[in-house]
Coordinates of C-alpha atoms and ligand atoms in Angstrom, one line a residue:
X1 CA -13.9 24.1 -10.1
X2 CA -12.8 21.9 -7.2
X3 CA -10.7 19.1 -7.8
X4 CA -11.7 15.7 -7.5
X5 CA -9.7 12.8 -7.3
X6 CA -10.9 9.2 -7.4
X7 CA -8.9 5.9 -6.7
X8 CA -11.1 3.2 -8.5
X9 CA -9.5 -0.5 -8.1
X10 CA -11.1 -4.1 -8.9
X11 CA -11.7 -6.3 -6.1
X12 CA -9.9 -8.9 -7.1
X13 CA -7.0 -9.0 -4.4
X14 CA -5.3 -7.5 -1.9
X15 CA -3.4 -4.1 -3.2
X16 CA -0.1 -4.1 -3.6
X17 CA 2.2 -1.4 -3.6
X18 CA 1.8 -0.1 -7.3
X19 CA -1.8 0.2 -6.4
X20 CA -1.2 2.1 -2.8
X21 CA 1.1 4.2 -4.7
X22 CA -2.4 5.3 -7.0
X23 CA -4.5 5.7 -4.0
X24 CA -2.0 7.9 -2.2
X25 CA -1.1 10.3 -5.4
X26 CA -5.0 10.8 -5.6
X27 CA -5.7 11.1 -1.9
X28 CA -2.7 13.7 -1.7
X29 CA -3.2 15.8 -4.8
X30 CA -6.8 16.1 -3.7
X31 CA -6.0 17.4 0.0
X32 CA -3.2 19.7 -2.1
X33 CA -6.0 21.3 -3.8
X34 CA -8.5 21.6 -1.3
X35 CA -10.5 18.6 -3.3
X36 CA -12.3 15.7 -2.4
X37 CA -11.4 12.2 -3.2
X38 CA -13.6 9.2 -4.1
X39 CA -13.3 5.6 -3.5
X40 CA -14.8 3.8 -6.0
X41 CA -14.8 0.2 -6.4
X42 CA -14.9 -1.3 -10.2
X43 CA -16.5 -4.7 -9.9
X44 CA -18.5 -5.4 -13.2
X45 CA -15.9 -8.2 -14.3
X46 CA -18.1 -10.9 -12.2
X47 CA -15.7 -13.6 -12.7
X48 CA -12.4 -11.7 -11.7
X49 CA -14.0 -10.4 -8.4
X50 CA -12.7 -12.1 -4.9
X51 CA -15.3 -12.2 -2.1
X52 CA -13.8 -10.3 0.8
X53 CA -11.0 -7.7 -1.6
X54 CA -13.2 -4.8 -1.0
X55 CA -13.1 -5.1 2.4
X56 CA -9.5 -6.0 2.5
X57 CA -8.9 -2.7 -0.2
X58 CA -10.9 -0.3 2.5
X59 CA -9.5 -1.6 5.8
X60 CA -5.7 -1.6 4.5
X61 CA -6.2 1.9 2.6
X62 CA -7.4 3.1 6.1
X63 CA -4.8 1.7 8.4
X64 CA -2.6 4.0 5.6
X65 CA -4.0 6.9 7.1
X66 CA -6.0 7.4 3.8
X67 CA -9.4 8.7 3.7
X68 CA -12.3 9.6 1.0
X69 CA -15.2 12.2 1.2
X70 CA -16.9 9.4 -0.9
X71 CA -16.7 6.1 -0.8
X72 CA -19.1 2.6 -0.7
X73 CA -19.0 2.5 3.4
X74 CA -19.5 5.8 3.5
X75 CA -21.4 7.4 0.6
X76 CA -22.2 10.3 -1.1
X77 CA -23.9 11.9 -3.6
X78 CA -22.8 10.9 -6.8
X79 CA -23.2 7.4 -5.6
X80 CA -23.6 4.3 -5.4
X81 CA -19.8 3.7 -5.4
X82 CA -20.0 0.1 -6.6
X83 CA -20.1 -0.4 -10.7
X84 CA -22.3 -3.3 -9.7
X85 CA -25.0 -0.6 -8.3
X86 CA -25.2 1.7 -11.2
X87 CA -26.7 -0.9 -13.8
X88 CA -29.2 1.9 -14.5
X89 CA -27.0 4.7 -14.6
X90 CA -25.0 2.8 -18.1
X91 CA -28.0 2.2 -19.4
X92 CA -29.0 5.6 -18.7
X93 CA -25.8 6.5 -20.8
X94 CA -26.0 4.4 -23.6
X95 CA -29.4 5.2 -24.8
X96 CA -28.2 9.0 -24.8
X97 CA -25.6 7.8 -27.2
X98 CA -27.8 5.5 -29.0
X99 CA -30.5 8.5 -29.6
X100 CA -27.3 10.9 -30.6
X101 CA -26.5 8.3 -33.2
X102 CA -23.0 7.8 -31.3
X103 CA -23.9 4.4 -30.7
X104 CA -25.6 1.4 -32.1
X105 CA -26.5 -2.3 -31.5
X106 CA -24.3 -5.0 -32.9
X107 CA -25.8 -8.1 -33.2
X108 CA -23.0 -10.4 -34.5
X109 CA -22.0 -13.3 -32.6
X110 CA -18.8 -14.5 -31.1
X111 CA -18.2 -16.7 -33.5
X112 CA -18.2 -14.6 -36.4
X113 CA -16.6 -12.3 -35.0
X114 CA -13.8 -14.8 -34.6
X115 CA -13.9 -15.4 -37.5
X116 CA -13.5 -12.5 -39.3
X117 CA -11.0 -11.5 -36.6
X118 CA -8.8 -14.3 -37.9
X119 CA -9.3 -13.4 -41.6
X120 CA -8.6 -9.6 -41.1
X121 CA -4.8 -11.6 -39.1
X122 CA -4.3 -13.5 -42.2
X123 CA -4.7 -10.5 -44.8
X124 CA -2.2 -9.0 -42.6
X125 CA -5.2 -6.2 -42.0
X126 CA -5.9 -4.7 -38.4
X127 CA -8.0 -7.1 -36.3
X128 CA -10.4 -4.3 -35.4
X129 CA -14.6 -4.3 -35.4
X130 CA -15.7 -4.0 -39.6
X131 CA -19.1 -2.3 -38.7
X132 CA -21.0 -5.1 -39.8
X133 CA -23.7 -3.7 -37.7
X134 CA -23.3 -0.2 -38.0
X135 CA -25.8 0.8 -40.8
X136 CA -28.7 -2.0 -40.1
X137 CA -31.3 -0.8 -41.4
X138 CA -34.7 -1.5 -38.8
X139 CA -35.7 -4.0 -40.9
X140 CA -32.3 -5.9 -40.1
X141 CA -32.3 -5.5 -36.4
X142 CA -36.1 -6.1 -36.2
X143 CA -35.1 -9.6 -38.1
X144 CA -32.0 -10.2 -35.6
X145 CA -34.2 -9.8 -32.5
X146 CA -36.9 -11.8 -33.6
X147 CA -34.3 -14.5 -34.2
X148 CA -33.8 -13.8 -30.6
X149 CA -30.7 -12.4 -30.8
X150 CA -29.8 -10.0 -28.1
X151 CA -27.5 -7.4 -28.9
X152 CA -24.3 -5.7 -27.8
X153 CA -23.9 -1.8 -28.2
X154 CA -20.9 -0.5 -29.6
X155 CA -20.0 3.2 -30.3
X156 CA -19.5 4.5 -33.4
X157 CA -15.5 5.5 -33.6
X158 CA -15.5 8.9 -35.0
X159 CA -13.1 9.5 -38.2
X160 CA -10.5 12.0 -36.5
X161 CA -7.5 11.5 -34.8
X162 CA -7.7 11.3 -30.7
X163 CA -5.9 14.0 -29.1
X164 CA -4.9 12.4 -25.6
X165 CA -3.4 15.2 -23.3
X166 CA -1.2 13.8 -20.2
X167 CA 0.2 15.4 -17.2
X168 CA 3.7 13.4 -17.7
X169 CA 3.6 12.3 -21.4
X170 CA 2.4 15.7 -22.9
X171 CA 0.0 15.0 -26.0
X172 CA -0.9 11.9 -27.9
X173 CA -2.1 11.5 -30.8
X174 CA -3.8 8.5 -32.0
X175 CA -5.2 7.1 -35.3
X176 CA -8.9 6.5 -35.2
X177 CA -8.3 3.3 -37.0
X178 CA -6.5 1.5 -34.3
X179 CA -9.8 1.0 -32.6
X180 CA -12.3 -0.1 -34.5
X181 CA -16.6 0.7 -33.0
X182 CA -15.9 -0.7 -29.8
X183 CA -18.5 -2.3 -27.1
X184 CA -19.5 -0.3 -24.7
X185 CA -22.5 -2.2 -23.2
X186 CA -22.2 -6.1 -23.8
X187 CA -25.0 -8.7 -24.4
X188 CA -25.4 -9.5 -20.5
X189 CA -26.4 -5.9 -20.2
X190 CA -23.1 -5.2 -18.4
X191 CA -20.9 -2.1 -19.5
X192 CA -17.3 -2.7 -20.8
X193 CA -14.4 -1.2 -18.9
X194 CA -13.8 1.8 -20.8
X195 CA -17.5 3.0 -20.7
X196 CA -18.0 2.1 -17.4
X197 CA -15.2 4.7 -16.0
X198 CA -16.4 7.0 -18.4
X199 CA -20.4 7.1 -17.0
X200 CA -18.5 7.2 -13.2
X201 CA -16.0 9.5 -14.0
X202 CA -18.5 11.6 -15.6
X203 CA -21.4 11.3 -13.0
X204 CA -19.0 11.9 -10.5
X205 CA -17.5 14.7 -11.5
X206 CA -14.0 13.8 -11.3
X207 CA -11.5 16.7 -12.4
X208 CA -8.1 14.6 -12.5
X209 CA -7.7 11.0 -13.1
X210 CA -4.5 9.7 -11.8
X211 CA -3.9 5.7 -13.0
X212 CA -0.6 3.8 -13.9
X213 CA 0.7 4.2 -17.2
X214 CA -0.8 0.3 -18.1
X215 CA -4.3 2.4 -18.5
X216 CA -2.9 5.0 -21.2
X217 CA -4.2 2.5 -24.0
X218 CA -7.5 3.2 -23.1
X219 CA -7.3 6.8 -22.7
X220 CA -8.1 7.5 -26.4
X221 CA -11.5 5.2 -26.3
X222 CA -12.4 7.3 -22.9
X223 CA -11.4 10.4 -24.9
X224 CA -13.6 9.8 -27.1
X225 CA -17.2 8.9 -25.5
X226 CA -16.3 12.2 -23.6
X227 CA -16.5 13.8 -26.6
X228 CA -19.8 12.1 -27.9
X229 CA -21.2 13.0 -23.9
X230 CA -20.2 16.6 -24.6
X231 CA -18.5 16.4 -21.6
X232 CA -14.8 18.3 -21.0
X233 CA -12.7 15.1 -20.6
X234 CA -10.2 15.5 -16.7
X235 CA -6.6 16.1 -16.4
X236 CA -4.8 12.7 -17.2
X237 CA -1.8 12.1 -15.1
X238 CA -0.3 8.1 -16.2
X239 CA 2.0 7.5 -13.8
X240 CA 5.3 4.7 -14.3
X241 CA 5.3 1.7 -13.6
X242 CA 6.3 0.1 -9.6
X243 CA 8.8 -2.8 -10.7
X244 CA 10.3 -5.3 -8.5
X245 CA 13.9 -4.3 -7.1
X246 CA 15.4 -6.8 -10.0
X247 CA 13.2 -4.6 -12.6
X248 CA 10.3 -7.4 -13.4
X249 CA 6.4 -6.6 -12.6
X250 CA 5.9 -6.2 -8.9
X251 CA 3.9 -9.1 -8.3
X252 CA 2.6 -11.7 -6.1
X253 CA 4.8 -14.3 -8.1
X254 CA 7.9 -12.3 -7.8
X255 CA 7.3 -12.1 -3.9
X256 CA 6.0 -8.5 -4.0
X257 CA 4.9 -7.9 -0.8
X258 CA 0.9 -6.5 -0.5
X259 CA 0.1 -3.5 1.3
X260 CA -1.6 -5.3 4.2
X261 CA 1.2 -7.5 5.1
X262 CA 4.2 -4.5 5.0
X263 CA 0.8 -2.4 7.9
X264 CA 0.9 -6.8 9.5
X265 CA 4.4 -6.0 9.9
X266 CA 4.3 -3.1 11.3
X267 CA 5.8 -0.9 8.8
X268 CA 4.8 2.8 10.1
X269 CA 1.9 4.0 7.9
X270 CA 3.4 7.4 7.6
X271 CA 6.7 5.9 6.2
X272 CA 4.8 3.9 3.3
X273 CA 2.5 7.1 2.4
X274 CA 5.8 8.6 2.5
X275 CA 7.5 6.1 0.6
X276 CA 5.2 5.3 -1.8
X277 CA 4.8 9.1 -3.2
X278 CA 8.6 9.5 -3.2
X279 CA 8.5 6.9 -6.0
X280 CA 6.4 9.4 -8.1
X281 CA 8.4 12.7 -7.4
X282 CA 10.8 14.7 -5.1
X283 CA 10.6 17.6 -2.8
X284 CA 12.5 20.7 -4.0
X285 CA 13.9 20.5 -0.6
X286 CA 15.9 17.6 -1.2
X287 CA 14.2 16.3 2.2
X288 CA 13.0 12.6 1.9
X289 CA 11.7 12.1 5.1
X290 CA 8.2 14.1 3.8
X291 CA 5.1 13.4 6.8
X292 CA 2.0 13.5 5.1
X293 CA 1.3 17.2 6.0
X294 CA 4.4 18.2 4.2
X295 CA 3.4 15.6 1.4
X296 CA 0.2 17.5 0.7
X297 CA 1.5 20.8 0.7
X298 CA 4.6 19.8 -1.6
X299 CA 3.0 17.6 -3.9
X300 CA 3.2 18.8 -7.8
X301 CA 1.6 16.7 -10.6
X302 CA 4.8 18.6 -12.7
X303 CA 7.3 17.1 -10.7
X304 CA 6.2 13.6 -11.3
X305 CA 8.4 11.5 -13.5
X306 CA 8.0 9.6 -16.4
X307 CA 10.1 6.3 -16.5
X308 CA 9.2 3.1 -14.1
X309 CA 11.1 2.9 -11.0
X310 CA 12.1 0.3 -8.8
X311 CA 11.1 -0.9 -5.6
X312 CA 13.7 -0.3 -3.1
X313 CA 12.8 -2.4 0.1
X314 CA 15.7 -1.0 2.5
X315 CA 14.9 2.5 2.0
X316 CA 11.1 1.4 2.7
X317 CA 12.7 0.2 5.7
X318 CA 14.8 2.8 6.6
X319 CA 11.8 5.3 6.0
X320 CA 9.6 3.3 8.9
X321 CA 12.4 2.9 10.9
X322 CA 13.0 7.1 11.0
X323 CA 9.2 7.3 11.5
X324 CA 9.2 5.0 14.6
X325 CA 12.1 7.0 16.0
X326 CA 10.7 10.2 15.8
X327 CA 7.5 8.7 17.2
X328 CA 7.0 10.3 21.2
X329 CA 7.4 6.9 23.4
X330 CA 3.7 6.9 24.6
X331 CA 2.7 6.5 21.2
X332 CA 5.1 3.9 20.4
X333 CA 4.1 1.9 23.5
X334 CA 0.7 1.9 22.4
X335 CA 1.3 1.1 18.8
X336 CA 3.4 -2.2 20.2
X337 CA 0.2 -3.4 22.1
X338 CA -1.2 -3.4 18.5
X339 CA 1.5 -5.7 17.1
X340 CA 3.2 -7.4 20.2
X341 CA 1.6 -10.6 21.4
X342 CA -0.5 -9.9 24.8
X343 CA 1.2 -12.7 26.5
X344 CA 4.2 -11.2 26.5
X345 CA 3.6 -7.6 26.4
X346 CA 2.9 -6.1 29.9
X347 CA -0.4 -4.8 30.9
X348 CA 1.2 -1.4 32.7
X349 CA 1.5 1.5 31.2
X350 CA 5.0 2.5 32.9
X351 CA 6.8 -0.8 32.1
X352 CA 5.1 0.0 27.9
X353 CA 6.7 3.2 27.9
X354 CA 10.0 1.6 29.5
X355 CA 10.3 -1.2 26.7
X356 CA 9.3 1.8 24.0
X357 CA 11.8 4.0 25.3
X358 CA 14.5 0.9 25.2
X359 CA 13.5 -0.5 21.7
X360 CA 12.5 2.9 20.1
X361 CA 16.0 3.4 17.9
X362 CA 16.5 -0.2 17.2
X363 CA 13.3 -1.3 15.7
X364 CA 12.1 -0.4 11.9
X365 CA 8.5 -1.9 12.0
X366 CA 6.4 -2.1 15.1
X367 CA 6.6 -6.3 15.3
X368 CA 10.2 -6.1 15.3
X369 CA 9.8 -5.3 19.2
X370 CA 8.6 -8.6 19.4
X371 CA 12.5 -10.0 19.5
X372 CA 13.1 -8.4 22.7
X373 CA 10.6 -9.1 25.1
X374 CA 12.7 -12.4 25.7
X375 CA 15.3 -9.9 26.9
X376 CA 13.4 -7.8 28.9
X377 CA 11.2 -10.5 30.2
X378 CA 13.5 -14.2 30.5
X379 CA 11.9 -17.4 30.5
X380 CA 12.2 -19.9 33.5
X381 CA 14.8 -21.9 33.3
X382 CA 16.5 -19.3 30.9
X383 CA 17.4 -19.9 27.8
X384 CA 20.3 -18.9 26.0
X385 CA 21.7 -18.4 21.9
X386 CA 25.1 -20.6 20.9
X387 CA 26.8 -17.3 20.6
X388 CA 25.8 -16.3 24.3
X389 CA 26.6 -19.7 25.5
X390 CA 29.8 -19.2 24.0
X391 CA 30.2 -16.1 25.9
X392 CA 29.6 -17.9 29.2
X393 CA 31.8 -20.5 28.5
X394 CA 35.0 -17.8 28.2
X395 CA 37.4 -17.4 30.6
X396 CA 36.9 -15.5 33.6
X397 CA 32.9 -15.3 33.2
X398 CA 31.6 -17.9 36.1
X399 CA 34.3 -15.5 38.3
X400 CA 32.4 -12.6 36.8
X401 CA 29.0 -13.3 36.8
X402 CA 29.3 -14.4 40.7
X403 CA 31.1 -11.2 41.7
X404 CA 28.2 -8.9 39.4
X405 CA 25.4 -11.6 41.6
X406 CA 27.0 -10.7 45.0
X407 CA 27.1 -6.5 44.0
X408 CA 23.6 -6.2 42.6
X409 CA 21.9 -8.5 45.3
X410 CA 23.3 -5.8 48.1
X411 CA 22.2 -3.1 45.8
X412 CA 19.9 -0.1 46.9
X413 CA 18.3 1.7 44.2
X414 CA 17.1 -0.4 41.4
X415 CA 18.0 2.1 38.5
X416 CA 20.3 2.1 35.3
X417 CA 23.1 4.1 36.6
X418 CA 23.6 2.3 39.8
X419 CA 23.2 -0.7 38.3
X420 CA 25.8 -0.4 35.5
X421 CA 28.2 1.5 38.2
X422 CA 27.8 -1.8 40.7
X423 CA 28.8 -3.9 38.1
X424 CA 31.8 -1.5 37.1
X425 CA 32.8 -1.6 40.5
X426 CA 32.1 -5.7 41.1
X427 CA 34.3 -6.0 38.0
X428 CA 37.1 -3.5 38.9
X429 CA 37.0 -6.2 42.1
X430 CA 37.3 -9.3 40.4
X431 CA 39.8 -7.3 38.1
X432 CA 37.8 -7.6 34.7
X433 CA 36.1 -4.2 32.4
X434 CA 34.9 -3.5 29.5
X435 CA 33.9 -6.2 27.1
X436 CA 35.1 -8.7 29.4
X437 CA 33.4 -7.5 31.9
X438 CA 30.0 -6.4 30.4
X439 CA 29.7 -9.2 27.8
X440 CA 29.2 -11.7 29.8
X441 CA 26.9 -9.7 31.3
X442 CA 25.0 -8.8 28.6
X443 CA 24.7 -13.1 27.4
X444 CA 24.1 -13.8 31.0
X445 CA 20.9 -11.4 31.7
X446 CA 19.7 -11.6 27.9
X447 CA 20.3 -14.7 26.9
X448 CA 21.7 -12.7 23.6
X449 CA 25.3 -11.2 22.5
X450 CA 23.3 -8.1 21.1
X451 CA 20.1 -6.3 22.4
X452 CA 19.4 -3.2 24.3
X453 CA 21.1 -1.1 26.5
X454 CA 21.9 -2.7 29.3
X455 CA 20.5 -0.7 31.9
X456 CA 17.1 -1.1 30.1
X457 CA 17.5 -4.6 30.4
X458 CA 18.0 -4.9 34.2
X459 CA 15.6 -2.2 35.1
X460 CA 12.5 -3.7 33.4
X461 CA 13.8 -7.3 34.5
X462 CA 13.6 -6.5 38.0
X463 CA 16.2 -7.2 40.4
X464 CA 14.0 -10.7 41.3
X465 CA 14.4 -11.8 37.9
X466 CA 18.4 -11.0 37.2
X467 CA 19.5 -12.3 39.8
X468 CA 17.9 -15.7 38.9
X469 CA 18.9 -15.6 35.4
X470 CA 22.4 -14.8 36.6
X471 CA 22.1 -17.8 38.7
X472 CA 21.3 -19.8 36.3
X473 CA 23.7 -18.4 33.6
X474 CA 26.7 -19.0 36.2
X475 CA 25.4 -22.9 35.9
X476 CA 26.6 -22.8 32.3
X477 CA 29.5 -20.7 33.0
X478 CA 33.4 -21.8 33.3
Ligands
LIG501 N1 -10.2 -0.5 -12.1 C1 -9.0 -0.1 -12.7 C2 -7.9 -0.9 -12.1 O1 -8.0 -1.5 -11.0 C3 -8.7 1.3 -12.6 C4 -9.3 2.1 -13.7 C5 -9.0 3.6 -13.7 O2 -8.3 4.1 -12.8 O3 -9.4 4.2 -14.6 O4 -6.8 -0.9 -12.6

């Protein structure tokens, strides 16, 4: 049987990383097992729904590196791959259940049911569905429709106990009476969550369904239509829950960052595939820095754990920043022009690959080369950081800077290691080295007490530019 996976969110926002996480354990375990994986967007809850999210879902999903053999944009042929498409197919559904005698059409309104709800509260009795409707005979529900009353269908709850098997949590067992006969299709004609995934999951095949741990409650009323379908239920895998790094939800509200805006930043996709399956399970290796190659060839649904971890932002951080350095510098350079404002980034290839080469170890997200440019590329009249300014203002540095000025003008070969040794030997002159000599320096040409190496800087400056900057730096210098 090949495995098939499916990641199935709600348009209604952007995904955060608790949702990523879902979308890369499917993707993965499906590559692992020679599968295919389905995107498949759940958008019968009208009034939750955000114009635009599904779009937003598919571009940042991609950007991750993650791709589906079936999908809306791309199709397939258990489709369509929007809930709001496959009207027919629940109805479809239902009416098989309805002729079984598995289901059957509830015609009590709102406010009864209300009603009784808040009786059933005040006996201290479970709040579930009495089957009011469940026995009509078609006398009854010829009556209720020609009072014009359109019905709901809800399916008959069988009597036994649920048996819910789980990857992680082993087996359930739940009490049939928790649940009450539950809608399935409502008034509107629209299916109710747990039919819906049912009909999809079903129709589509899908051999293991991999969703947070906040879905388990529903895993009994899904067990169950599978049953009444005659249909094997998948391999349920809940998964913990993502919590903030101070242990609340990872939300919006608690300044959880969303997927798209960690990709904005530049965060190397790699590193948050990486990270985001690492939050689920562990190589035996002991390795954490896992490319997705080695993610999809290690990953083991028995390795996943069972209790809700925390988000951990540095090592997020840390992750991407190993990514980018192991990234080869023509890469790099061209994954800058993607984050790095075109004003300031240079057209030519050979100075790209110079400021990659320069930034590649110090960076942890792609727009944090944005910080240097001012180094490599000063503005006119330069501009200079309190702390540099400081630096200019020491003893000794105007003597400096003029004696570095006077070496590199003369200089031949406009490289890093003659440059550094003219300055060595323009500061062995004037009697200054080391940090005396080459801090200065470094707040003179930079504008900054801390950047690159050195020798980056002046090479991609140019000799042109240096020497005006020191010029100008000497003005501010004692
Ligand atoms: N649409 C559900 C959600 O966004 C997923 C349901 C499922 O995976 O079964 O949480």
């Amino acid at each position: 049987m090949t495995v098939k996976t499916r990641f199935a969110p709600s348009p209604t926002g952007e995904l955060h990383l608790g949702n990523a996480r879902i979308a890369v354990l499917n993707w993965l375990y499906a590559q692992h097992s020679g599968g295919r994986f389905v995107l498949r967007i759940e958008d019968t809850d009208v009034d939750r729904n955000l114009p635009g999210s599904e779009d937003e879902i598919i571009e940042s999903l991609r950007r991750l590196g993650v791709d589906w053999e079936e999908g809306p944009d791309v199709g397939g042929e258990a489709g369509p791959y929007r809930q709001s498409e496959r009207a027919s197919l629940y109805r479809e559904y239902a009416d098989k259940l309805l002729k079984g005698g598995a289901a059957f059409h509830c015609y009590c309104q709102p406010d009864e049911l209300e009603a009784k709800k808040e009786a059933a509260i005040a006996r201290g009795a479970r709040a579930v569905y009495d089957g009011a409707c469940r026995h009509l005979t078609p006398d009854q529900e010829a009556g209720h429709r020609e009072a014009g009353i359109v019905p709901a269908i809800r399916f008959t709850v069988p009597a036994e106990q649920v048996v819910v098997n789980d990857v992680i949590r082993g087996t359930i067992v739940f009490d049939p009476e928790e649940f009450g006969d539950f809608v399935i299709m409502k008034s509107d004609g629209l299916p109710t969550y747990n039919f819906a995934v049912v009909v999809d999951d079903c129709g589509m095949a899908i051999t293991h369904v991999i969703r947070g741990v906040g879905h388990l409650a529903n895993t009994p009323r899904q067990v169950m239509l599978y049953h009444a379908l005659d249909v094997e239920p998948p391999t349920f895998v809940h998964v913990p829950h993502v919590l903030s790094p101070d242990g609340s939800g990872l939300s919006k509200r608690h300044g959880a960052r969303s997927l798209r805006e960690y990709l904005d930043e530049g965060y190397h996709p790699d590193a948050l595939v990486n990270y985001l399956s690492l939050l689920s399970w562990s190589s035996p290796s002991g390795d954490e820095v896992l490319p997705p190659e080695r993610l999809i060839e290690e990953i083991d649904l028995a390795r996943l754990g069972a209790s809700d971890v925390r988000m951990d932002p540095d090592k997020l951080e840390w992750l991407s920043g190993e990514y980018i350095r192991r990234m080869n510098p023509e890469a790099l350079a061209e994954r800058l022009a993607e984050h790095l404002d075109p004003e300031s980034y240079p057209d030519r290839d050979d100075q790209r690959l110079r400021i990659a080469r320069a930034i590649q170890e110090r960076i942890t997200a792609f727009g944090g080369a944005a910080r240097f440019l001012p180094q490599f590329y000063p503005p006119d009249p330069m501009s200079w950081t309190p702390e540099a300014l400081e630096v200019l203002q020491g003893p000794d540095a105007s003597r400096t800077l003029a004696a570095v000025h006077k070496a590199l003008e003369s200089l031949g070969d406009w490289n890093a290691d003659e440059i550094i040794a003219a300055i060595r030997a323009a500061g062995a002159e004037a009697g200054v080295k080391g940090k005396k000599l080459f801090m200065p320096v470094r707040a003179a040409v930079s504008g900054s007490t801390q950047g690159p190496e050195l020798g980056d800087i002046f090479e991609i400056q140019g000799r042109d530019t240096c020497l005006r900057v020191i010029e100008q730096a000497r003005a501010k210098a004692n």
